[in-house]
Amino acid sequence: FVDGSHRYENVKEDCYLALDALNPGGYFITHDYIIYESVKQAGDEVVAECGLPYAVNNVQKNYRDELCGWMIARKAARG
């Protein structure tokens, strides 16, 4: 679950660290995907660079009732 800094560089690094820690076929979630352009950009780049399937939840809200959403991606299974 990637939910820390909202700085582009940090989010991108955290996504790669999450992928490294996952078993093949595992999932990672990037929180605040909709509300922060930096999070969206980093997440989009990682899934594109790695060719990962992903989905976006665009209905989740934070404690301030702001739409924040998340992106979930799946690490490739060994094949």
Tab-separated table of C-alpha atoms in Angstrom:
chain	number	residue	atom	x	y	z
A	1	PHE	CA	0.000	0.000	0.000
A	2	VAL	CA	1.763	3.145	-1.246
A	3	ASP	CA	0.546	6.065	0.889
A	4	GLY	CA	3.249	8.410	2.045
A	5	SER	CA	4.746	11.407	0.358
A	6	HIS	CA	2.837	12.925	-2.543
A	7	ARG	CA	6.013	14.064	-4.296
A	8	TYR	CA	6.406	12.502	-7.735
A	9	GLU	CA	9.930	11.159	-7.124
A	10	ASN	CA	8.976	9.591	-3.785
A	11	VAL	CA	5.819	7.974	-5.131
A	12	LYS	CA	7.623	6.510	-8.127
A	13	GLU	CA	10.380	5.111	-5.907
A	14	ASP	CA	7.791	3.690	-3.477
A	15	CYS	CA	5.950	1.981	-6.349
A	16	TYR	CA	9.150	0.282	-7.498
A	17	LEU	CA	9.995	-0.715	-3.932
A	18	ALA	CA	6.508	-2.201	-3.562
A	19	LEU	CA	6.960	-4.168	-6.784
A	20	ASP	CA	10.311	-5.485	-5.600
A	21	ALA	CA	8.738	-6.677	-2.342
A	22	LEU	CA	5.777	-8.419	-4.007
A	23	ASN	CA	5.565	-12.029	-5.012
A	24	PRO	CA	4.631	-12.650	-8.644
A	25	GLY	CA	0.909	-12.084	-9.061
A	26	GLY	CA	0.776	-9.768	-6.024
A	27	TYR	CA	-0.979	-6.413	-5.972
A	28	PHE	CA	-0.023	-2.941	-4.815
A	29	ILE	CA	-2.279	0.041	-4.227
A	30	THR	CA	-1.333	3.681	-4.726
A	31	HIS	CA	-3.503	5.931	-2.552
A	32	ASP	CA	-4.516	9.525	-3.415
A	33	TYR	CA	-4.247	8.689	-7.122
A	34	ILE	CA	-6.991	11.103	-8.183
A	35	ILE	CA	-6.415	14.078	-5.906
A	36	TYR	CA	-2.654	14.498	-6.518
A	37	GLU	CA	-1.413	14.814	-10.097
A	38	SER	CA	2.090	13.827	-8.922
A	39	VAL	CA	0.771	10.500	-7.577
A	40	LYS	CA	-1.200	9.849	-10.768
A	41	GLN	CA	1.774	10.649	-12.996
A	42	ALA	CA	4.155	8.413	-11.033
A	43	GLY	CA	1.674	5.538	-10.878
A	44	ASP	CA	0.841	5.822	-14.570
A	45	GLU	CA	4.509	5.788	-15.515
A	46	VAL	CA	5.301	2.730	-13.406
A	47	VAL	CA	2.432	0.649	-14.803
A	48	ALA	CA	3.328	1.736	-18.350
A	49	GLU	CA	7.064	1.058	-17.929
A	50	CYS	CA	6.398	-2.366	-16.399
A	51	GLY	CA	3.405	-3.301	-18.563
A	52	LEU	CA	1.212	-3.906	-15.505
A	53	PRO	CA	-2.553	-4.378	-15.549
A	54	TYR	CA	-4.272	-1.881	-13.279
A	55	ALA	CA	-7.620	-0.418	-12.269
A	56	VAL	CA	-8.671	2.865	-10.690
A	57	ASN	CA	-11.170	3.420	-7.878
A	58	ASN	CA	-12.581	6.892	-8.372
A	59	VAL	CA	-15.190	6.987	-5.627
A	60	GLN	CA	-13.150	6.814	-2.404
A	61	LYS	CA	-13.064	10.032	-0.341
A	62	ASN	CA	-10.693	11.202	2.354
A	63	TYR	CA	-11.570	12.581	5.788
A	64	ARG	CA	-12.149	16.051	4.246
A	65	ASP	CA	-14.771	14.531	1.907
A	66	GLU	CA	-12.464	15.099	-1.102
A	67	LEU	CA	-12.358	12.547	-3.892
A	68	CYS	CA	-8.926	10.929	-3.603
A	69	GLY	CA	-9.261	7.429	-5.062
A	70	TRP	CA	-6.577	4.818	-5.583
A	71	MET	CA	-4.949	2.785	-8.317
A	72	ILE	CA	-4.337	-0.948	-7.934
A	73	ALA	CA	-1.793	-2.763	-10.089
A	74	ARG	CA	-0.778	-6.409	-10.364
A	75	LYS	CA	2.785	-7.658	-10.627
A	76	ALA	CA	3.219	-10.134	-13.460
A	77	ALA	CA	2.947	-13.759	-12.481
A	78	ARG	CA	5.842	-15.996	-13.363
A	79	GLY	CA	5.208	-17.649	-16.632
